[in-house]
XYZ file of C-alpha atoms in Angstrom:
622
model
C -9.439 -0.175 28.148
C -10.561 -2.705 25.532
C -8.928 -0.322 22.939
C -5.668 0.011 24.891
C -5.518 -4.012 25.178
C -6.155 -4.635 21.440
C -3.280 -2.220 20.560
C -1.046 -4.177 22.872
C -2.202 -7.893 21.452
C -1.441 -6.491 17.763
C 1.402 -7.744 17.061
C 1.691 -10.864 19.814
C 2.548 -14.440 18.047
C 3.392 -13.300 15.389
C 4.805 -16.890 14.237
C 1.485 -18.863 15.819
C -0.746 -16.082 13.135
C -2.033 -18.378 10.354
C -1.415 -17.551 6.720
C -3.267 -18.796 3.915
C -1.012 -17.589 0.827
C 2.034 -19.668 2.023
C 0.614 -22.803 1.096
C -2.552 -24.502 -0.802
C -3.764 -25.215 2.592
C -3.446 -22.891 6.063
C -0.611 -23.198 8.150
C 1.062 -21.062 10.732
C 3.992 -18.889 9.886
C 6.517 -20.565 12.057
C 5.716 -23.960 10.260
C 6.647 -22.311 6.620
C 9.735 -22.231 5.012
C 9.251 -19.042 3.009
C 9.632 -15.789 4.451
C 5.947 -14.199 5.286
C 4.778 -11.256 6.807
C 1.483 -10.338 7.681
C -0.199 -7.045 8.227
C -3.136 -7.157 10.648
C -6.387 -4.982 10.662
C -4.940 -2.878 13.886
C -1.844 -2.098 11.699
C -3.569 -0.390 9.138
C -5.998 1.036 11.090
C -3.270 2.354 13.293
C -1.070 3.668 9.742
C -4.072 4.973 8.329
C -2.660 4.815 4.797
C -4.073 5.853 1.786
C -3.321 2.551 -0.147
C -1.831 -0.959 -0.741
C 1.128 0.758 -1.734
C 2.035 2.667 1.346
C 1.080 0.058 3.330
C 3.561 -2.357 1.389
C 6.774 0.373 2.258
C 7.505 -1.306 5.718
C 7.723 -4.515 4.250
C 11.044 -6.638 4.390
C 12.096 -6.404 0.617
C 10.040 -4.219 -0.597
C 10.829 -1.227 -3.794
C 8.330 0.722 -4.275
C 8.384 3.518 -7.068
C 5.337 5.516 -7.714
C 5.796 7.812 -10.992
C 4.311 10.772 -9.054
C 1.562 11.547 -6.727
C -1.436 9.839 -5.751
C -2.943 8.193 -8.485
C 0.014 7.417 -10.493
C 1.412 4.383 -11.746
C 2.784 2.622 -8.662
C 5.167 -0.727 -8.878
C 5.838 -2.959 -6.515
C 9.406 -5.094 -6.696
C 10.095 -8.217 -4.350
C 13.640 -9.121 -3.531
C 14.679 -7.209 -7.461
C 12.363 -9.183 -9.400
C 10.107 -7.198 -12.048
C 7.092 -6.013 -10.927
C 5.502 -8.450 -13.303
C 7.031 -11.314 -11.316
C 4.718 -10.143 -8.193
C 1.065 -11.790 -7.438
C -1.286 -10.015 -6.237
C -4.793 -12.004 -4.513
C -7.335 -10.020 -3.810
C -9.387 -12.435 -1.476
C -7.847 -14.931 -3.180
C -8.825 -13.913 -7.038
C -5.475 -13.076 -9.043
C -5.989 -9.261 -9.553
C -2.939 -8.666 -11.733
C -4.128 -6.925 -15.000
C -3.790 -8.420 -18.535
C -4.078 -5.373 -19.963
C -1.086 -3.480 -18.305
C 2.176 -5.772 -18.546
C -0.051 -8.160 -16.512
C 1.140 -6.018 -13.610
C -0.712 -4.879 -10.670
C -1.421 -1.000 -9.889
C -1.329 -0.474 -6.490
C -2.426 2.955 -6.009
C -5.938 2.324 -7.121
C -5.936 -0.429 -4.112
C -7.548 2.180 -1.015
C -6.440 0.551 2.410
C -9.935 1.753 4.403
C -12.016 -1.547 3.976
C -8.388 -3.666 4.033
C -8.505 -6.656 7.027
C -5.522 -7.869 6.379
C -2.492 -8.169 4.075
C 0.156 -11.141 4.105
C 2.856 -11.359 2.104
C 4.724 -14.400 1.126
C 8.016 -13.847 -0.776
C 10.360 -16.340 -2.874
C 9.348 -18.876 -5.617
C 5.504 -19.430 -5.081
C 4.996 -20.674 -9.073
C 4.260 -24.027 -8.390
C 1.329 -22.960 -6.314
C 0.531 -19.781 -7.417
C 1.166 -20.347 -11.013
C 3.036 -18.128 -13.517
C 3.012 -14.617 -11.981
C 4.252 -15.996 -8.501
C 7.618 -15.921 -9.770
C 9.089 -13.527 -6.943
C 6.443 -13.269 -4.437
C 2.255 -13.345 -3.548
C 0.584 -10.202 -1.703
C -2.493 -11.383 -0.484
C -5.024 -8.497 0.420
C -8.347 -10.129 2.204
C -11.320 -7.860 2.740
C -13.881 -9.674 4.472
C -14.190 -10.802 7.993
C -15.617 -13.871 9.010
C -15.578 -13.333 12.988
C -18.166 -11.118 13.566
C -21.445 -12.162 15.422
C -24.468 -9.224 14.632
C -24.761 -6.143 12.774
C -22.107 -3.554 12.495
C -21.982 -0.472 10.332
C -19.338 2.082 10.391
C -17.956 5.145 8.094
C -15.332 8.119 7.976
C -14.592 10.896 6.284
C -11.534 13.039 5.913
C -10.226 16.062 4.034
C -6.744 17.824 3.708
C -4.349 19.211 1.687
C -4.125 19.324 -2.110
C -7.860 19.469 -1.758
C -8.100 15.908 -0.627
C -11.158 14.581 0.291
C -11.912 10.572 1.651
C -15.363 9.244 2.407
C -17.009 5.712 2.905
C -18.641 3.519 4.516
C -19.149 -0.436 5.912
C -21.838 -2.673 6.859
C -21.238 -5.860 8.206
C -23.501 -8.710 9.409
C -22.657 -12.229 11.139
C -24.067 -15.437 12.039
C -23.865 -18.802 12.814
C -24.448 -19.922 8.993
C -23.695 -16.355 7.335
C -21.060 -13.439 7.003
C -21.442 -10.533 4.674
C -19.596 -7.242 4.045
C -20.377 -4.304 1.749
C -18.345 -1.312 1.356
C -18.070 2.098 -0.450
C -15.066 3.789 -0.590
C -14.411 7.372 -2.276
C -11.519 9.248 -2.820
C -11.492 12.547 -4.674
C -8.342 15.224 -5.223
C -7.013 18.035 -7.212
C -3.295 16.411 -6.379
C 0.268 17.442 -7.232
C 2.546 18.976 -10.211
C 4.392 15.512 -11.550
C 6.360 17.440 -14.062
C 9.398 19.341 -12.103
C 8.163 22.719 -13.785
C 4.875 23.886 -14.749
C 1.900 24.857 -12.320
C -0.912 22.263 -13.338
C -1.402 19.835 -10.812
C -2.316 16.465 -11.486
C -5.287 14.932 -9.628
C -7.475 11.713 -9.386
C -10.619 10.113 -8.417
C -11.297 6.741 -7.272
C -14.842 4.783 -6.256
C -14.847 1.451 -5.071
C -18.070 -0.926 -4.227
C -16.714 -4.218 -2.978
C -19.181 -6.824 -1.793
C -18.182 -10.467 -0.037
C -19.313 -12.690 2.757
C -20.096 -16.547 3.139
C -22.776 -19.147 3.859
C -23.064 -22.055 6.132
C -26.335 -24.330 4.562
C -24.716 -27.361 6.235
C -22.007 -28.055 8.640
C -19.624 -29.520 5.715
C -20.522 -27.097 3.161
C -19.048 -23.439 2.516
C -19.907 -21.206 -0.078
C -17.539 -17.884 -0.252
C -18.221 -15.262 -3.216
C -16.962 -12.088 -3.662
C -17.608 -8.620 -6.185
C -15.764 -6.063 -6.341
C -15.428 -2.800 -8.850
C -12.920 0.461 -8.984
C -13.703 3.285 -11.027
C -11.336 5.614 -11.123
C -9.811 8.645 -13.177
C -6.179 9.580 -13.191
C -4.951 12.880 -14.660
C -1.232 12.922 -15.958
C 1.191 15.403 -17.742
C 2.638 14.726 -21.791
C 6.209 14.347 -22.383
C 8.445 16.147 -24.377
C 9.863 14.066 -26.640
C 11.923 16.820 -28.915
C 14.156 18.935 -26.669
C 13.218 17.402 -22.855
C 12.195 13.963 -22.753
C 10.538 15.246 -19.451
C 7.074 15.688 -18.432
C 5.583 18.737 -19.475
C 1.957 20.350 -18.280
C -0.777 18.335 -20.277
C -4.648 17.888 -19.761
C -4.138 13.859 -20.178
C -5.748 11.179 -17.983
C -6.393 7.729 -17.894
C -10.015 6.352 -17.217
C -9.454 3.038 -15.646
C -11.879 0.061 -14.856
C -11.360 -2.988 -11.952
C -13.606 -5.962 -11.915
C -13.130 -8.745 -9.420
C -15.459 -11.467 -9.172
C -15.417 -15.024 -7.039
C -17.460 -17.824 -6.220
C -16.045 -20.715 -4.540
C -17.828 -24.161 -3.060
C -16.221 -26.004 -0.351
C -17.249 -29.432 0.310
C -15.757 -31.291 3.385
C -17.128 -34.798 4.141
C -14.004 -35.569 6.562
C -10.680 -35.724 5.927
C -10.857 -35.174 2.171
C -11.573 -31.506 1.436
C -12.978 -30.852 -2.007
C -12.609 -26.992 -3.443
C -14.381 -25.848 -6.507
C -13.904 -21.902 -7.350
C -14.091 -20.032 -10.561
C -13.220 -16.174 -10.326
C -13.219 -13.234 -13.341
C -10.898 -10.542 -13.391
C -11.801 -8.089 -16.223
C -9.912 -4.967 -16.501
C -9.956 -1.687 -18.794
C -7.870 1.473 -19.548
C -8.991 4.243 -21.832
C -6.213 7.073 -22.056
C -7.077 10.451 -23.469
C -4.940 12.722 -25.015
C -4.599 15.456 -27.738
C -5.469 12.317 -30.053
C -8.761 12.811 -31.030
C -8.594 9.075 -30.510
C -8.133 7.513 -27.226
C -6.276 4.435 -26.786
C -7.525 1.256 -24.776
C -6.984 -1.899 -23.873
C -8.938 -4.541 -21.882
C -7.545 -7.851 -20.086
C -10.077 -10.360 -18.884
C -8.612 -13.728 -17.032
C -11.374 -16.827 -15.924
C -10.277 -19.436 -13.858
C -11.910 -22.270 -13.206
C -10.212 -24.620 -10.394
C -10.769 -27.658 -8.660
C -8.508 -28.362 -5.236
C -8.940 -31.758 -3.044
C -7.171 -31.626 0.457
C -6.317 -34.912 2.508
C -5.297 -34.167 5.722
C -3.699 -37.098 7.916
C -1.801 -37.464 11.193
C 0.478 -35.133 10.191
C 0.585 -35.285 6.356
C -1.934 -32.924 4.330
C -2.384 -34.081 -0.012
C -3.145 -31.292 -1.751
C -4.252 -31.850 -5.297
C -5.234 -29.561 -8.129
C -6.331 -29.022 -11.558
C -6.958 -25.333 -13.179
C -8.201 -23.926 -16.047
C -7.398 -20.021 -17.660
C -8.426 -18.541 -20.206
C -6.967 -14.834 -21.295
C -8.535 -12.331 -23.327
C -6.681 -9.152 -24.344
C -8.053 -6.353 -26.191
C -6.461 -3.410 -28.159
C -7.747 -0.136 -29.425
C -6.282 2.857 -30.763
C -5.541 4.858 -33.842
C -3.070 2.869 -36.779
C -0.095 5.178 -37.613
C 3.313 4.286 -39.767
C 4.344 2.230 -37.137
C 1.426 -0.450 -37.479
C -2.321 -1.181 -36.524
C -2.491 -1.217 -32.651
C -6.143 -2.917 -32.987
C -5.793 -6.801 -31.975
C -7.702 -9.345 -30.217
C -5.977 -11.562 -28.584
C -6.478 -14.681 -26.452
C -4.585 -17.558 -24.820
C -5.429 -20.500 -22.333
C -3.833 -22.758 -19.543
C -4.192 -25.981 -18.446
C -2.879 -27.044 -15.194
C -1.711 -29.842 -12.614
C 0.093 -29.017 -9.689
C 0.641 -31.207 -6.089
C 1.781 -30.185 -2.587
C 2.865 -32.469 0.080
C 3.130 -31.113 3.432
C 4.696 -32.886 6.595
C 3.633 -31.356 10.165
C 6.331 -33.094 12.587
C 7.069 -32.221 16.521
C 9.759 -30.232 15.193
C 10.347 -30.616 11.216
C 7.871 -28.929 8.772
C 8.654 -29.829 5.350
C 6.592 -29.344 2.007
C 7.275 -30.264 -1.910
C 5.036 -29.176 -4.737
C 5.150 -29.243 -8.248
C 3.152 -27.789 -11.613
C 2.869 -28.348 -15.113
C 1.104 -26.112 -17.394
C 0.590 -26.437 -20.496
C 0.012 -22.799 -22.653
C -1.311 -22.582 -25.907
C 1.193 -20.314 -27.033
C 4.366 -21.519 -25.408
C 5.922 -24.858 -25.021
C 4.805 -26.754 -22.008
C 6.593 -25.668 -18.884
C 7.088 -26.671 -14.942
C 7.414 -25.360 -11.755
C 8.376 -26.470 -8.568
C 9.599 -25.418 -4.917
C 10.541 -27.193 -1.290
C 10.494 -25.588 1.729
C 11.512 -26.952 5.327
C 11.119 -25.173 8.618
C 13.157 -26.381 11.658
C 12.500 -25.870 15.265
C 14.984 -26.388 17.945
C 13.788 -28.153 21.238
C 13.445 -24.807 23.078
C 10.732 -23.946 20.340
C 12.116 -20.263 20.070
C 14.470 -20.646 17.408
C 13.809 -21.916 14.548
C 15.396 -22.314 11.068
C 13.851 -21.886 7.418
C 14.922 -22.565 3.669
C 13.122 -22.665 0.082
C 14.210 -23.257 -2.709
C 12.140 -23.718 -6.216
C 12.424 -22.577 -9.812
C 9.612 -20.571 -12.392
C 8.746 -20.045 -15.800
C 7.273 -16.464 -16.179
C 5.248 -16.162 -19.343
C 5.531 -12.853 -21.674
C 2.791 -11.032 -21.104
C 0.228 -9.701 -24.070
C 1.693 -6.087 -23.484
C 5.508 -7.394 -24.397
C 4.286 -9.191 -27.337
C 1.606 -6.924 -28.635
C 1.608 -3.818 -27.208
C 1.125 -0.169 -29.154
C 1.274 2.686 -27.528
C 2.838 5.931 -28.897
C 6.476 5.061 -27.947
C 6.222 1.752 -27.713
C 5.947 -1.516 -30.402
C 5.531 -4.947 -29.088
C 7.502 -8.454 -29.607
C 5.628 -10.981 -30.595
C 9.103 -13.484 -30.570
C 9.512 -13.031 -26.855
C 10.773 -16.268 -24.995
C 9.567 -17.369 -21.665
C 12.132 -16.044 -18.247
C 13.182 -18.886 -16.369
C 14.150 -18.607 -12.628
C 15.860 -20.622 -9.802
C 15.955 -19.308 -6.451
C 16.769 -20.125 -3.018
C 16.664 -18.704 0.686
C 17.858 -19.767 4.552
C 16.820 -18.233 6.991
C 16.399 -17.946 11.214
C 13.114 -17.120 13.590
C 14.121 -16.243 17.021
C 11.629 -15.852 19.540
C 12.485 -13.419 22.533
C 11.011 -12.335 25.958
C 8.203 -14.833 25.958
C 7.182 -14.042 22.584
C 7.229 -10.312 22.793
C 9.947 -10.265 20.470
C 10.563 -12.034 17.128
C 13.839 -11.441 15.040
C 13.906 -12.377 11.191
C 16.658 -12.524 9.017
C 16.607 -14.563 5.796
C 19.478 -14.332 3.122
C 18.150 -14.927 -0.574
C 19.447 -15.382 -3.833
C 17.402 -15.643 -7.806
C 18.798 -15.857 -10.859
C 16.569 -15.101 -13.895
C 17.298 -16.426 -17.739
C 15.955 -14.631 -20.954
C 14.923 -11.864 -18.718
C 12.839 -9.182 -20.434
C 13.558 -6.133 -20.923
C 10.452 -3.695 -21.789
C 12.473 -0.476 -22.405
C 15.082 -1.785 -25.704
C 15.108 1.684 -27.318
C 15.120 0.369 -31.430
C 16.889 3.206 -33.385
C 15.751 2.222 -36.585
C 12.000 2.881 -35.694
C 12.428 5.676 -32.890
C 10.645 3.296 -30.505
C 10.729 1.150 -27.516
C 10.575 -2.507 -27.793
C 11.010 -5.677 -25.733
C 13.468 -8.039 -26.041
C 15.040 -11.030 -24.116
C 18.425 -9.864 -22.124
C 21.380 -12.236 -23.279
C 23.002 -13.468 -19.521
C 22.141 -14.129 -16.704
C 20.067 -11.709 -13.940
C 21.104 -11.998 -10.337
C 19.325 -10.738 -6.940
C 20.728 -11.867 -3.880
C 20.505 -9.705 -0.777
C 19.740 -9.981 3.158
C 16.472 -8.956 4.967
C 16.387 -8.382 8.587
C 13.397 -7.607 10.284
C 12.238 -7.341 14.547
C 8.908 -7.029 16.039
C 8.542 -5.912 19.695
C 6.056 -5.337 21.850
C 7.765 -3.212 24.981
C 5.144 -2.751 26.599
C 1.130 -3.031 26.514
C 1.574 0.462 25.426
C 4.529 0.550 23.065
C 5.489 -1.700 20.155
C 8.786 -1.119 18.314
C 9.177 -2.986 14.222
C 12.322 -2.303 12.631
C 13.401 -3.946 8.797
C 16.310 -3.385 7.096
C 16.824 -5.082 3.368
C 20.178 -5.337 0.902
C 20.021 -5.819 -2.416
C 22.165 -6.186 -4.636
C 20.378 -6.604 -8.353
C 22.517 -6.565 -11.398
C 22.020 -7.801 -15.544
C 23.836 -7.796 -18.539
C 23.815 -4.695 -21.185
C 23.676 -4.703 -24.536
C 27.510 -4.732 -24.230
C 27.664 -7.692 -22.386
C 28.900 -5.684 -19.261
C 27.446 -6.555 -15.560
C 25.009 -3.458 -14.575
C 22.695 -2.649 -11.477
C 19.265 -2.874 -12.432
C 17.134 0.101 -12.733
C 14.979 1.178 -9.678
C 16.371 -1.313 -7.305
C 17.919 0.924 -4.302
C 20.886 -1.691 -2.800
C 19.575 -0.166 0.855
C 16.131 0.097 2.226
C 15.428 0.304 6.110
C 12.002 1.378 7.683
C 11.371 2.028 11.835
C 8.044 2.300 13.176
C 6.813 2.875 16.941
C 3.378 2.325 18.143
C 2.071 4.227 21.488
C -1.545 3.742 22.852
C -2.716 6.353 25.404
C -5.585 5.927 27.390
C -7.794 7.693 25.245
C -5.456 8.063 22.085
C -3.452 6.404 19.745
C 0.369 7.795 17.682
C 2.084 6.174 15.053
C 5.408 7.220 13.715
C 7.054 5.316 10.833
C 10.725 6.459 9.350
C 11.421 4.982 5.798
C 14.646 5.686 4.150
C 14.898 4.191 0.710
C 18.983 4.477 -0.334
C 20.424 5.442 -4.051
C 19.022 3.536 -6.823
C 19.430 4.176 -10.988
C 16.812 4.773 -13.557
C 17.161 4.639 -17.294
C 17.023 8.548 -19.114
C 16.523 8.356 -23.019
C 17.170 11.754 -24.197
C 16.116 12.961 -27.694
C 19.570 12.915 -28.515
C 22.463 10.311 -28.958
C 22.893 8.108 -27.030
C 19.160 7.800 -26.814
C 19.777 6.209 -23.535
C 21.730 6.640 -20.433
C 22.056 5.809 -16.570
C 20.785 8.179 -14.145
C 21.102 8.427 -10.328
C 18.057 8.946 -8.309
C 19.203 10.153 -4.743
C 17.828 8.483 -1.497
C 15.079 9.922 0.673
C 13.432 9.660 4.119
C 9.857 10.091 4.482
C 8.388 10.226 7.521
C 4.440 9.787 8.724
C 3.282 10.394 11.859
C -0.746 8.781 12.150
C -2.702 9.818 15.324
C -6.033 8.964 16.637
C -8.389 10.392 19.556
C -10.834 7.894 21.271
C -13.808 10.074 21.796
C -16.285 7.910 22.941
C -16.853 4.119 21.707
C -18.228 4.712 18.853
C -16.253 8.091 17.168
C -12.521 8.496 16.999
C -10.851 11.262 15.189
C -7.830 11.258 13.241
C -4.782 12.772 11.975
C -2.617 12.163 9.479
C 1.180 13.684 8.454
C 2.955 12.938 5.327
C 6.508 13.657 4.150
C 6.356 15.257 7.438
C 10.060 16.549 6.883
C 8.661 17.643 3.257
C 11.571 15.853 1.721
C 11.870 16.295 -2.461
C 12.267 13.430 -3.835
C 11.843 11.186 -7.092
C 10.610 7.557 -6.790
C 11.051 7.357 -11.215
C 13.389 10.060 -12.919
C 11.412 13.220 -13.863
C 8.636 12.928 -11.874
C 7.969 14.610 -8.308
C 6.834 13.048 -5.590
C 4.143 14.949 -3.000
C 6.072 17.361 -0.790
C 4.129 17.361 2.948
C 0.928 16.846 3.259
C -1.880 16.731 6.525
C -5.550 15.592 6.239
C -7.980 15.230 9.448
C -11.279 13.342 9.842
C -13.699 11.237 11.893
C -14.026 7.461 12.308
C -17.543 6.359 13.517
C -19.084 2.985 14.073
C -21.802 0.992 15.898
C-alpha cells in the first residue's frame, strides 16, 4: 500500500511545494507572484518519458517543436518568446549552450535520473540574468532526503530498435548525500525527410555525479559533474529543386559538460553563498565536406550571494562574474573564414527584497550588468502575491523588463547557409501578468489561470534570407513584438486512486515583416491544451496524457522567388498511455505507448515526426 499512498500524495499542496527558481532564496509557490509549476519525481516516474522535452508538453505555455525524431533539434518556447529567451538550470548551473544560439537542446536531456523539474515563467532577468528573459526550467537531479544506501537500474527496448539502459546509486547521511548515475540510450530511429527509406537514429551516454557535505552544522558544500555524449544522425537538404530534406549519411557528434561547486556558509541570519560552475559545450557536424564543422561554447561563473533573513523580510545580495568563450571551426569558402575565437565577459550586481506578510507577499529586484561588448544594461521585476482571509484564493501579478544579449551564433556564426551579424543590437522586453490561485475541496483541487502580456524591441530575427549573397542572416526586426495570451491550468486529486490535470494556453504572438505589416510568428500554435489522468491499482499503475497542439505557421524558403514564404503546419493530438506492474518491492515492469493514435504530423515544416511507437522493460531497486 505504500506505493498506492505515494501515488495519491503526488500532487497534494501543490501551492505549500517549495520552489527554488522563483526567487534567489526558497519560497513556497503560493507566496510567488510568477506563475510556477513544478513536476515531482512520481510524475515522471509515472510518464515515463524519454526526455526534458516530453516532459515539458503538459506544461501551461509551453511550444514545443522538435525537427524530427528522437535526437533532433528540439526548442522549447515560453509564452511566444524565442527559444533563446528560455533558461535552462541544471541543478542550478545555466546549461544553455554558447555554441548553439546560446539555446538549450532538450532532447539530449534523458528524464530517467530527473527528481524534479519546476518551471517559473515571466521576466526572471533580474535574477536569472540575460537568458531569463521569458522563463527558467529548473531540472534538479540529486536528492538530499535519503538516509542509507540505495541502488537501482532499468532497462527497456522497443520499436525502431530502441534500446534504454542505466543505472543509480545513492547514499545518505547525517553529514553526506551523493548520487551517481549512468544513463544509455541507443536507436536506429525514424525517416525525417517525408520520402526516402534511411532512417535517422541516435545515441546518447550520460554520467552525472552530485551530492553534498555537512563538516559543520553551518557549513554546506554542494558540487555537481555531469557529461552527455551523444551522436545524432540527420538527412541533407536539397537546396536546388526541393529545399526539403533528402536521405543523407550526416550526423552531429555533440559534447555536454556541467560542472558546480558551491560553499554555503550560515552563521545565523546572514547566509553567505559562494559557487562557481563551468558549462563547456561542443558540436562537430559531419558531412560530405571532407571537413567537419565545429564550434565550442564554454561559460564560468563565479558568484557570490549573501541572504538576510528577518521577521518577515529576507536581503538578498549578489555580485557575479562570466566569462564566455566561443569557438569556430570549419572550412573558408567565398562567403568568408568561419574560423574565430571569440570571447566576452560580465560583471554583475543585482538585489531582491522579499516581504513575507500574514497575507501580502511582495518582492522587488533589480540588476545591472555591465558587458564588454554592449553598453551597460538593467533589469528588473516586482511581483506580489495576495491571499484572501479564507487562505484559498489567492491573487498574483509580475511585472519586470529584460535586455537579451545577441548571442555569438547571431553575430558570428558560419554555417553553410548561414552568415552572421556582427552589428546586432541588444532585444529589450517589458512584460507583465495577473493572475488567480483557487484552492478547492480541502486542497485536492487547485485552479490556475494567469493572463500575460510581453512586448519585445529590436527583436532578432535569425532566418533574414539576404539575396545578394544566397544566405541567411540575422538582423534586428523594425517594430514592436507582442505575446499576450491566457493559461489555465487544474490539478485534482479525485480520489487516493485517481488524479485528473488539465491546461489549456492562448497565444496570440505576432511581429512586423519586412513590409511593415503585423504577422503571427512562426511556430507559435495560438491553441495548446493537454489532459492527463492518473490511476493507481493495487498492484499497478496507468497513465494517459492527451496533447493537442492547434495550427501554427513556419517559414518555407524555396529555391525559387520569393525565396521565402508562409506555410501552415496543421494541428495534431498525440496521445501516451504509460503503465506500470508492481511485482514485488523491489521490480516493477513497464509499458510505454506513443502516438498511440499514430497521428502524422510535423512539429517544423518538412520534417516527420515518429508515427506510433511501444517499448517494454523492467525497473529494479533495493
Amino acid at each position: 500500500m505504500a506505493w498506492l499512498c505515494l501515488a495519491a500524495n503526488a500532487d497534494d499542496n501543490l501551492l505549500e511545494t517549495i520552489t527554488v527558481t522563483a526567487s534567489r532564496t526558497a519560497v513556497q509557490v503560493g507566496e510567488t507572484g510568477s506563475s510556477v509549476s513544478i513536476i515531482s519525481k512520481e510524475q515522471i516516474q509515472r510518464r515515463n518519458a524519454t526526455n526534458l522535452a516530453d516532459l515539458l508538453r503538459e506544461v501551461p505555455g509551453m511550444a514545443v517543436s522538435q525537427q524530427g525524431s528522437l535526437g533532433a533539434i528540439t526548442q522549447v518556447r515560453v509564452r511566444g518568446a524565442e527559444a533563446n529567451q528560455v533558461l535552462v538550470l541544471i541543478d542550478g548551473i545555466e546549461a544553455n549552450d554558447l555554441s548553439q544560439g546560446s539555446e538549450f537542446n532538450f532532447t539530449h536531456l534523458m528524464a530517467n535520473q530527473i527528481e524534479r523539474i519546476e518551471v517559473v515563467r515571466g521576466p526572471q532577468s533580474a535574477i536569472w540574468g540575460s537568458d531569463a528573459l521569458a522563463a527558467v526550467i529548473n531540472v534538479i537531479t540529486r536528492s538530499d532526503d535519503l538516509s542509507g544506501t540505495a541502488l537501482s537500474g532499468y532497462a527497456e527496448a522497443g520499436s525502431f530498435k530502441t534500446g534504454r539502459t542505466g543505472f543509480a546509486v545513492k547514499h545518505g547521511s547525517h553529514r553526506n548525500n551523493v548520487k551517481f548515475s549512468l544513463d544509455h540510450l541507443d536507436t536506429d530511429g525514424t525517416n525525417i525527410a517525408r520520402s526516402g527509406t534511411e532512417n535517422d537514429g541516435y545515441r546518447n551516454t550520460t554520467a552525472n555525479l552530485g551530492g553534498s557535505y555537512n563538516p559543520t552544522d553551518n557549513l554546506l558544500l554542494s558540487y555537481l559533474l555531469r557529461n552527455t555524449e551523444s551522436t545524432t544522425e540527420y538527412d541533407d537538404i536539397d537546396f536546388f529543386t526541393s529545399r526539403l530534406p533528402v536521405d543523407a549519411d550526416f550526423s552531429t557528434e555533440s559534447s555536454q559538460t556541467y560542472a558546480g561547486l558551491s560553499l554555503v556558509y550560515k552563521p545565523g541570519d546572514l547566509t553567505h553563498t559562494l559557487s562557481f560552475s563551468r558549462t563547456d559545450t561542443e558540436n562537430i557536424t559531419s558531412t560530405t565536406s571532407p571537413h567537419d564543422d565545429e564550434s565550442r561554447g564554454v561559460n564560468d561563473q563565479l558568484r557570490y550571494q549573501a541572504n538576510l533573513v528577518l521577521e518577515g523580510h529576507i536581503i538578498t545580495g549578489m555580485l557575479e562574474y562570466e566569462r564566455a568563450d566561443f569557438e569556430q571551426r570549419g572550412a573558408a569558402s567565398f562567403f568568408g573564414n568561419p574560423n574565430k575565437n571569440l570571447d566576452a565577459d560580465t560583471k554583475s550586481i543585482a538585489l531582491e527584497y522579499r516581504y513575507d506578510g500574514d497575507h501580502l507577499d511582495l518582492s522587488f529586484s533589480g540588476r545591472h550588468d555591465r558587458n564588454s561588448e554592449f553598453d551597460d544594461s538593467g533589469a528588473w521585476r516586482a511581483t506580489a502575491a495576495w491571499h484572501l482571509t479564507n487562505d484559498a484564493t489567492s491573487l498574483h501579478a509580475s511585472i519586470g523588463e529584460s535586455v537579451k544579449n545577441p548571442t555569438f551564433t547571431e553575430r558570428f556564426g558560419f554555417f553553410d547557409t548561414f552568415i552572421g551579424n556582427p552589428d546586432l543590437q541588444p532585444e529589450e522586453s517589458f512584460s507583465w501578468e495577473i493572475g488567480v490561485r483557487q484552492s478547492l475541496m480541502n486542497k485536492r483541487m487547485v485552479l490556475t489561470a494567469a493572463w500575460f502580456d510581453a512586448d519585445l524591441d529590436n527583436e532578432i530575427n535569425g532566418f533574414a534570407f539576404d539575396v545578394s549573397s544566397g544566405a541567411f542572416t540575422a538582423n534586428n526586426v523594425d517594430g514592436q513584438s507582442n505575446r499576450r495570451g491566457i493559461e489555465l491550468g487544474l490539478n485534482f486529486t479525485a480520489t487516493e486512486r485517481l488524479s485528473v490535470a488539465t491546461s489549456y494556453t492562448y497565444l496570440d504572438a505576432t511581429q512586423a515583416d519586412i513590409a511593415g505589416r503585423e504577422v503571427t510568428e512562426i511556430r507559435r500554435p495560438n491553441h495548446t491544451a493537454s489532459v492527463s489522468a492518473n490511476y493507481t491499482f493495487d498492484r499497478a499503475n496507468l497513465n494517459i496524457a492527451v496533447m493537442y497542439t492547434g495550427d501554427q505557421e513556419d517559414d518555407f524558403f524555396p529555391p525559387f522567388p520569393p525565396y521565402q514564404e508562409r506555410v501552415n503546419l496543421p494541428g495534431f493530438t498525440l496521445v501516451n498511455i504509460a503503465g506500470a506492474y508492481h511485482l514485488n518491492e523491489r521490480v516493477d515492469l513497464t509499458l510505454k505507448l506513443e502516438n498511440t493514435l499514430d497521428k502524422n504530423y510535423e512539429q517544423v515544416f518538412g520534417f516527420s515526426s515518429p508515427g506510433f511507437s511501444a517499448r517494454g522493460g523492467v525497473r529494479v531497486s533495493w
